[in-house]
Amino acid sequence: RNFHVFYLLLAGPEAGKLGLSGGPKAYKFLNQGKSEKVKGLDDAKWYKEMMDGLKFIGFSPEEQNSMLQILASILMLGEMTFVKSGEGSKVDKIDGKLASLLGCSEALIESALTHNTVLVNKQQLASDLNAAAASDSRDTLAKAMYERLFRWVYERINDRIAADPEKVKAGIG
C-alpha cells in the first residue's frame, strides 16, 4: 500500500466529519492494491501520532484541519465519474461534500474537469473533454493537490527543525 496518510485519515475520528465513510476499499485511489492493512501497523494509533507530531512541529489547528480537508477532497475526487455528453462529457457521480471541502460549487468543479481552457491572443478558448480525458483531468488535479500539500508540509517541517545558520560553526580538524 502507498500513501499511508489516507489510511490514517480513514482510521481517525475526523473521517466522518469530513464526509468519508467506509474503509480504504470504498475509495478508488486506495482499492487498487493488494492489501489495505500492514501487519503490525495500527492506523488509528498512527493517526493520533501524526496529529500529535503536527501539533508539536507547530501546525495550528486550522492548518491541520485544512490538511485533512485537502486529503479528504483528494479521496472524493477519485470517486468522481464522467459520462459522454454531446461532444464532451459531464459528471455522472460527485460527492456532495466535495464542493464544500474545496470551497466552490459542484458546477465549477464539473466545468473545470470537463473542459480544457487555453489562452490564445489574450482570449480564453474552451473545448470539451471526453469522459476519459475528464477522468485524466481529475487524476491530474488530485495528484497536484497531493504534491502541493506534501511539499508545503515538508517545507514547514524542514524550516522548523533546521539549525540557525548564525549558530552553526563548521571546522575542519
Coordinates of N, CA and C in Angstrom, one line a residue:
R1 N 0.8 -1.2 0.0 CA 0.0 0.0 0.0 C 0.9 1.2 0.0
N2 N 0.4 2.3 -0.6 CA 1.1 3.5 -0.7 C 0.3 4.7 -0.1
F3 N 0.9 5.8 0.1 CA 0.2 7.0 0.6 C -0.5 6.7 1.9
H4 N 0.2 6.3 2.9 CA -0.3 5.8 4.2 C -1.2 6.9 4.8
V5 N -1.0 8.1 4.6 CA -1.8 9.2 5.2 C -3.2 9.0 5.0
F6 N -3.6 8.5 3.8 CA -5.1 8.4 3.5 C -5.7 7.3 4.4
Y7 N -4.9 6.2 4.6 CA -5.4 5.1 5.5 C -5.5 5.6 7.0
L8 N -4.5 6.4 7.4 CA -4.6 7.0 8.7 C -5.8 7.9 8.8
L9 N -6.0 8.7 7.8 CA -7.2 9.6 7.9 C -8.5 8.9 8.0
L10 N -8.6 7.8 7.3 CA -9.9 7.0 7.3 C -10.0 6.3 8.7
A11 N -8.9 6.1 9.4 CA -9.0 5.4 10.7 C -9.2 6.5 11.8
G12 N -9.0 7.8 11.5 CA -9.1 8.8 12.5 C -10.5 9.2 12.8
P13 N -10.7 10.0 13.9 CA -12.1 10.4 14.3 C -12.7 11.5 13.4
E14 N -11.9 12.2 12.6 CA -12.4 13.2 11.8 C -13.0 12.7 10.5
A15 N -12.7 11.5 10.1 CA -13.1 11.0 8.8 C -14.6 11.2 8.6
G16 N -15.5 10.9 9.5 CA -16.9 11.0 9.3 C -17.3 12.5 9.2
K17 N -16.6 13.4 9.9 CA -16.9 14.8 9.9 C -16.6 15.4 8.5
L18 N -15.6 14.8 7.9 CA -15.1 15.2 6.6 C -16.0 14.6 5.4
G19 N -16.9 13.7 5.8 CA -17.7 13.1 4.7 C -17.2 11.8 4.2
L20 N -16.2 11.3 4.9 CA -15.6 10.0 4.5 C -16.3 8.8 5.2
S21 N -16.7 7.8 4.5 CA -17.3 6.7 5.2 C -16.8 5.4 4.4
G22 N -16.8 4.3 5.1 CA -16.3 3.1 4.6 C -14.8 3.1 4.8
G23 N -14.2 2.0 4.5 CA -12.8 1.9 4.7 C -12.1 2.1 3.4
P24 N -10.8 1.8 3.3 CA -10.0 2.1 2.1 C -10.6 1.4 0.8
K25 N -11.3 0.3 1.0 CA -11.8 -0.4 -0.2 C -12.9 0.5 -0.9
A26 N -13.5 1.4 -0.1 CA -14.5 2.3 -0.7 C -14.0 3.4 -1.6
Y27 N -12.7 3.5 -1.7 CA -12.1 4.6 -2.5 C -11.2 4.1 -3.6
K28 N -11.4 4.6 -4.8 CA -10.7 4.2 -6.0 C -9.2 4.4 -5.8
F29 N -8.8 5.5 -5.3 CA -7.4 5.8 -5.1 C -6.7 4.8 -4.1
L30 N -7.4 4.1 -3.4 CA -6.9 3.2 -2.4 C -7.1 1.7 -2.6
N31 N -8.1 1.4 -3.4 CA -8.5 0.0 -3.5 C -7.9 -0.7 -4.8
Q32 N -6.9 -0.1 -5.3 CA -6.2 -0.7 -6.5 C -5.1 -1.7 -6.1
G33 N -4.7 -1.7 -4.9 CA -3.6 -2.5 -4.4 C -4.1 -3.8 -3.9
K34 N -3.1 -4.6 -3.4 CA -3.4 -6.0 -2.9 C -3.9 -6.0 -1.5
S35 N -3.4 -5.0 -0.7 CA -3.7 -5.0 0.7 C -4.0 -3.6 1.3
E36 N -5.0 -3.5 2.1 CA -5.2 -2.2 2.8 C -4.6 -2.2 4.2
K37 N -4.2 -3.3 4.7 CA -3.6 -3.4 6.0 C -2.1 -3.7 5.9
V38 N -1.4 -3.2 6.9 CA 0.1 -3.6 7.0 C 0.2 -4.2 8.4
K39 N 0.7 -5.4 8.4 CA 0.9 -6.2 9.6 C 1.6 -5.4 10.6
G40 N 1.0 -5.3 11.8 CA 1.7 -4.6 12.9 C 1.5 -3.1 12.9
L41 N 0.7 -2.6 12.0 CA 0.5 -1.2 11.9 C -0.9 -0.9 12.3
D42 N -1.1 -0.1 13.3 CA -2.4 0.4 13.8 C -2.7 1.8 13.2
D43 N -3.5 1.9 12.2 CA -3.7 3.1 11.5 C -4.3 4.2 12.5
A44 N -5.2 3.8 13.4 CA -5.8 4.8 14.3 C -4.7 5.3 15.3
K45 N -3.8 4.4 15.7 CA -2.8 4.9 16.6 C -1.8 5.8 15.9
W46 N -1.4 5.4 14.6 CA -0.5 6.3 13.8 C -1.2 7.6 13.5
Y47 N -2.5 7.6 13.3 CA -3.2 8.8 13.0 C -3.0 9.8 14.2
K48 N -3.2 9.3 15.4 CA -3.0 10.2 16.6 C -1.6 10.7 16.7
E49 N -0.7 9.8 16.4 CA 0.8 10.2 16.5 C 1.1 11.2 15.4
M50 N 0.5 11.1 14.3 CA 0.7 12.0 13.2 C 0.2 13.4 13.6
M51 N -1.0 13.4 14.2 CA -1.6 14.7 14.6 C -0.9 15.3 15.7
D52 N -0.4 14.5 16.7 CA 0.4 15.0 17.8 C 1.7 15.6 17.2
G53 N 2.3 14.9 16.2 CA 3.5 15.4 15.6 C 3.3 16.7 14.9
L54 N 2.2 16.9 14.2 CA 1.9 18.1 13.5 C 1.8 19.3 14.5
K55 N 1.1 19.0 15.6 CA 1.0 20.0 16.7 C 2.3 20.4 17.3
F56 N 3.2 19.3 17.5 CA 4.5 19.6 18.1 C 5.3 20.4 17.2
I57 N 5.3 20.2 15.9 CA 6.1 20.9 14.9 C 5.6 22.4 14.8
G58 N 4.3 22.6 15.2 CA 3.8 24.0 15.1 C 2.7 24.3 14.1
F59 N 2.1 23.2 13.6 CA 1.0 23.4 12.7 C -0.2 23.8 13.6
S60 N -0.9 24.9 13.2 CA -2.1 25.3 14.0 C -3.2 24.4 13.8
P61 N -4.2 24.4 14.7 CA -5.4 23.5 14.5 C -6.1 23.8 13.1
E62 N -6.1 25.1 12.7 CA -6.7 25.5 11.4 C -5.9 24.8 10.3
E63 N -4.6 24.9 10.4 CA -3.7 24.3 9.3 C -3.9 22.8 9.3
Q64 N -4.0 22.1 10.4 CA -4.2 20.7 10.5 C -5.6 20.4 9.9
N65 N -6.6 21.1 10.2 CA -7.9 20.9 9.6 C -7.9 21.1 8.1
S66 N -7.2 22.1 7.6 CA -7.1 22.3 6.2 C -6.4 21.1 5.5
M67 N -5.4 20.6 6.1 CA -4.7 19.4 5.6 C -5.7 18.2 5.4
L68 N -6.4 18.0 6.5 CA -7.4 16.9 6.5 C -8.4 17.1 5.4
Q69 N -8.9 18.3 5.2 CA -9.9 18.7 4.2 C -9.3 18.4 2.8
I70 N -8.1 18.8 2.6 CA -7.4 18.5 1.3 C -7.3 17.0 1.0
L71 N -6.9 16.3 2.0 CA -6.7 14.8 1.9 C -8.1 14.2 1.6
A72 N -9.1 14.6 2.3 CA -10.5 14.1 2.1 C -11.0 14.4 0.7
S73 N -10.7 15.6 0.2 CA -11.1 16.1 -1.1 C -10.4 15.2 -2.2
I74 N -9.2 14.9 -2.0 CA -8.5 14.0 -2.9 C -9.1 12.7 -3.1
L75 N -9.5 12.1 -1.9 CA -10.2 10.8 -2.0 C -11.5 10.9 -2.7
M76 N -12.3 12.0 -2.4 CA -13.6 12.2 -3.1 C -13.4 12.5 -4.5
L77 N -12.4 13.2 -4.9 CA -12.1 13.4 -6.4 C -12.0 12.1 -7.1
G78 N -11.3 11.1 -6.5 CA -11.2 9.8 -7.1 C -12.4 9.1 -7.3
E79 N -13.5 9.5 -6.6 CA -14.8 8.8 -6.8 C -15.6 9.4 -7.9
M80 N -15.2 10.6 -8.4 CA -16.0 11.2 -9.5 C -15.9 10.4 -10.7
T81 N -17.0 10.2 -11.4 CA -17.1 9.5 -12.7 C -17.7 10.5 -13.7
F82 N -17.4 10.2 -15.0 CA -17.8 11.0 -16.1 C -18.5 10.1 -17.1
V83 N -19.5 10.7 -17.8 CA -20.1 10.0 -18.9 C -20.2 11.0 -20.1
K84 N -20.3 10.4 -21.3 CA -20.4 11.1 -22.5 C -21.6 12.1 -22.5
S85 N -21.4 13.3 -23.0 CA -22.5 14.3 -23.1 C -22.2 15.1 -24.4
G86 N -23.0 14.9 -25.4 CA -22.7 15.6 -26.7 C -21.3 15.3 -27.2
E87 N -20.6 16.3 -27.5 CA -19.2 16.1 -28.0 C -18.2 16.0 -26.8
G88 N -18.7 16.2 -25.6 CA -17.8 16.2 -24.4 C -18.3 15.2 -23.4
S89 N -18.3 15.6 -22.1 CA -18.6 14.8 -21.0 C -19.3 15.6 -19.9
K90 N -19.9 14.9 -19.0 CA -20.4 15.6 -17.8 C -20.2 14.6 -16.6
V91 N -20.3 15.2 -15.4 CA -20.1 14.4 -14.2 C -21.3 13.5 -14.1
D92 N -21.0 12.2 -13.8 CA -22.0 11.2 -13.6 C -22.2 11.0 -12.1
K93 N -21.1 11.1 -11.3 CA -21.2 11.0 -9.9 C -20.2 11.9 -9.2
I94 N -20.7 12.6 -8.2 CA -19.8 13.5 -7.4 C -20.4 13.5 -6.0
D95 N -19.4 13.5 -5.0 CA -19.8 13.5 -3.6 C -20.2 14.9 -3.3
G96 N -21.4 15.1 -2.7 CA -21.9 16.5 -2.4 C -21.0 17.2 -1.5
K97 N -20.2 16.5 -0.6 CA -19.4 17.2 0.3 C -18.1 17.7 -0.3
L98 N -17.7 17.3 -1.5 CA -16.5 17.7 -2.2 C -16.5 19.2 -2.4
A99 N -17.6 19.7 -2.9 CA -17.6 21.2 -3.2 C -17.4 22.0 -2.0
S100 N -18.1 21.5 -0.9 CA -17.9 22.2 0.4 C -16.5 22.2 0.9
L101 N -15.8 21.1 0.8 CA -14.4 21.0 1.2 C -13.5 21.8 0.4
L102 N -13.8 21.9 -0.9 CA -13.0 22.7 -1.8 C -13.3 24.2 -1.8
G103 N -14.5 24.5 -1.3 CA -14.9 25.9 -1.2 C -15.4 26.5 -2.5
C104 N -16.0 25.6 -3.3 CA -16.6 26.1 -4.6 C -17.9 25.3 -4.9
S105 N -18.5 25.5 -6.0 CA -19.7 24.8 -6.4 C -19.4 23.5 -7.1
E106 N -20.4 22.6 -7.1 CA -20.2 21.4 -7.9 C -20.1 21.8 -9.4
A107 N -20.9 22.8 -9.8 CA -20.8 23.2 -11.2 C -19.5 23.7 -11.6
L108 N -18.8 24.4 -10.7 CA -17.4 24.8 -11.1 C -16.4 23.7 -11.2
I109 N -16.6 22.7 -10.3 CA -15.7 21.5 -10.3 C -16.0 20.8 -11.7
E110 N -17.2 20.6 -12.0 CA -17.6 19.9 -13.2 C -17.0 20.6 -14.5
S111 N -17.2 21.9 -14.5 CA -16.7 22.7 -15.6 C -15.2 22.6 -15.7
A112 N -14.5 22.7 -14.6 CA -13.0 22.7 -14.6 C -12.5 21.3 -15.1
L113 N -13.2 20.3 -14.8 CA -12.7 18.9 -15.1 C -13.2 18.4 -16.5
T114 N -14.2 19.0 -17.0 CA -14.7 18.5 -18.3 C -14.4 19.5 -19.5
H115 N -13.7 20.5 -19.2 CA -13.3 21.5 -20.2 C -11.8 21.8 -20.2
N116 N -11.2 22.0 -21.3 CA -9.8 22.5 -21.4 C -9.9 23.9 -21.9
T117 N -9.3 24.8 -21.1 CA -9.3 26.2 -21.4 C -7.9 26.7 -21.7
V118 N -7.7 27.3 -22.8 CA -6.4 27.9 -23.2 C -6.5 29.4 -23.5
L119 N -5.5 30.1 -23.4 CA -5.4 31.5 -23.7 C -4.7 31.7 -25.0
V120 N -5.5 32.2 -26.0 CA -5.0 32.4 -27.4 C -5.2 33.9 -27.7
N121 N -4.1 34.6 -28.0 CA -4.3 36.0 -28.3 C -5.1 36.8 -27.3
K122 N -4.8 36.6 -26.0 CA -5.5 37.2 -24.9 C -7.0 36.9 -24.8
Q123 N -7.4 35.8 -25.5 CA -8.8 35.3 -25.3 C -8.8 33.9 -24.9
Q124 N -9.7 33.6 -24.0 CA -9.9 32.2 -23.5 C -10.7 31.4 -24.4
L125 N -10.2 30.3 -24.8 CA -10.9 29.3 -25.6 C -11.1 28.0 -24.8
A126 N -12.3 27.6 -24.7 CA -12.6 26.3 -24.0 C -13.1 25.3 -25.0
S127 N -12.6 24.1 -24.7 CA -13.0 22.9 -25.5 C -13.5 21.8 -24.6
D128 N -14.4 21.0 -25.1 CA -15.0 19.9 -24.3 C -14.0 18.8 -24.2
L129 N -13.9 18.1 -23.0 CA -13.1 16.9 -22.9 C -14.1 15.7 -22.8
N130 N -13.6 14.6 -23.5 CA -14.4 13.4 -23.4 C -14.3 12.8 -22.0
A131 N -15.0 11.8 -21.7 CA -15.1 11.2 -20.4 C -13.7 10.7 -19.9
A132 N -12.9 10.1 -20.8 CA -11.6 9.6 -20.5 C -10.7 10.8 -20.2
A133 N -10.7 11.8 -21.0 CA -9.9 13.0 -20.7 C -10.3 13.7 -19.4
A134 N -11.6 13.7 -19.2 CA -12.1 14.3 -17.9 C -11.6 13.5 -16.7
S135 N -11.6 12.2 -16.8 CA -11.0 11.4 -15.8 C -9.5 11.6 -15.6
D136 N -8.8 11.8 -16.7 CA -7.4 12.1 -16.6 C -7.2 13.5 -15.9
S137 N -8.1 14.5 -16.2 CA -8.0 15.8 -15.6 C -8.3 15.7 -14.1
R138 N -9.2 14.9 -13.7 CA -9.5 14.6 -12.3 C -8.3 14.1 -11.6
D139 N -7.6 13.1 -12.2 CA -6.5 12.4 -11.6 C -5.3 13.4 -11.5
T140 N -5.1 14.3 -12.5 CA -4.1 15.3 -12.5 C -4.3 16.3 -11.4
L141 N -5.5 16.7 -11.2 CA -5.9 17.6 -10.2 C -5.6 17.0 -8.8
A142 N -6.0 15.8 -8.6 CA -5.7 15.1 -7.3 C -4.2 15.0 -7.1
K143 N -3.5 14.6 -8.1 CA -2.0 14.5 -7.9 C -1.4 15.8 -7.6
A144 N -1.8 16.9 -8.3 CA -1.3 18.2 -8.0 C -1.6 18.7 -6.6
M145 N -2.8 18.4 -6.1 CA -3.2 18.8 -4.8 C -2.3 18.0 -3.8
Y146 N -2.1 16.7 -4.0 CA -1.3 16.0 -3.0 C 0.1 16.5 -3.0
E147 N 0.7 16.7 -4.2 CA 2.1 17.1 -4.3 C 2.3 18.5 -3.6
R148 N 1.3 19.4 -3.8 CA 1.5 20.7 -3.2 C 1.3 20.6 -1.7
L149 N 0.4 19.8 -1.2 CA 0.2 19.7 0.2 C 1.5 19.0 0.8
F150 N 2.0 18.0 0.2 CA 3.2 17.3 0.7 C 4.3 18.3 0.7
R151 N 4.5 19.0 -0.3 CA 5.7 20.0 -0.4 C 5.5 21.0 0.7
W152 N 4.3 21.6 0.9 CA 4.1 22.6 2.0 C 4.4 22.0 3.3
V153 N 4.0 20.8 3.6 CA 4.2 20.1 4.9 C 5.7 19.9 5.1
Y154 N 6.4 19.3 4.1 CA 7.8 19.0 4.4 C 8.6 20.3 4.5
E155 N 8.3 21.4 3.7 CA 9.0 22.6 3.8 C 8.8 23.2 5.2
R156 N 7.6 23.2 5.7 CA 7.3 23.7 7.1 C 8.1 22.9 8.1
I157 N 8.1 21.6 8.0 CA 8.9 20.7 8.9 C 10.4 21.1 8.9
N158 N 10.9 21.1 7.6 CA 12.3 21.4 7.5 C 12.7 22.8 8.0
D159 N 11.8 23.8 7.8 CA 12.0 25.1 8.4 C 12.1 25.1 9.9
R160 N 11.2 24.3 10.5 CA 11.1 24.2 11.9 C 12.3 23.5 12.6
I161 N 12.8 22.5 11.9 CA 13.8 21.7 12.5 C 15.2 22.1 12.1
A162 N 15.3 23.0 11.1 CA 16.6 23.5 10.6 C 17.4 24.2 11.7
A163 N 18.7 24.0 11.7 CA 19.6 24.8 12.6 C 19.7 26.2 12.2
D164 N 19.8 27.1 13.1 CA 20.0 28.5 12.8 C 21.4 28.7 12.2
P165 N 21.5 29.2 10.9 CA 22.8 29.3 10.2 C 23.7 30.2 11.0
E166 N 23.2 31.1 11.8 CA 24.1 32.0 12.5 C 24.8 31.3 13.7
K167 N 24.2 30.1 14.1 CA 24.8 29.4 15.3 C 25.6 28.2 14.8
V168 N 25.6 27.9 13.6 CA 26.3 26.7 13.1 C 27.8 27.1 12.8
K169 N 28.7 26.3 13.5 CA 30.1 26.6 13.3 C 30.7 25.3 12.7
A170 N 31.3 25.5 11.5 CA 31.9 24.3 10.9 C 33.4 24.5 10.9
G171 N 34.1 23.4 11.2 CA 35.5 23.5 11.2 C 36.1 22.2 10.8
I172 N 37.3 22.2 10.4 CA 38.0 21.0 9.9 C 39.1 20.8 10.9
G173 N 39.2 19.5 11.5 CA 40.3 19.2 12.3 C 40.1 19.3 13.8

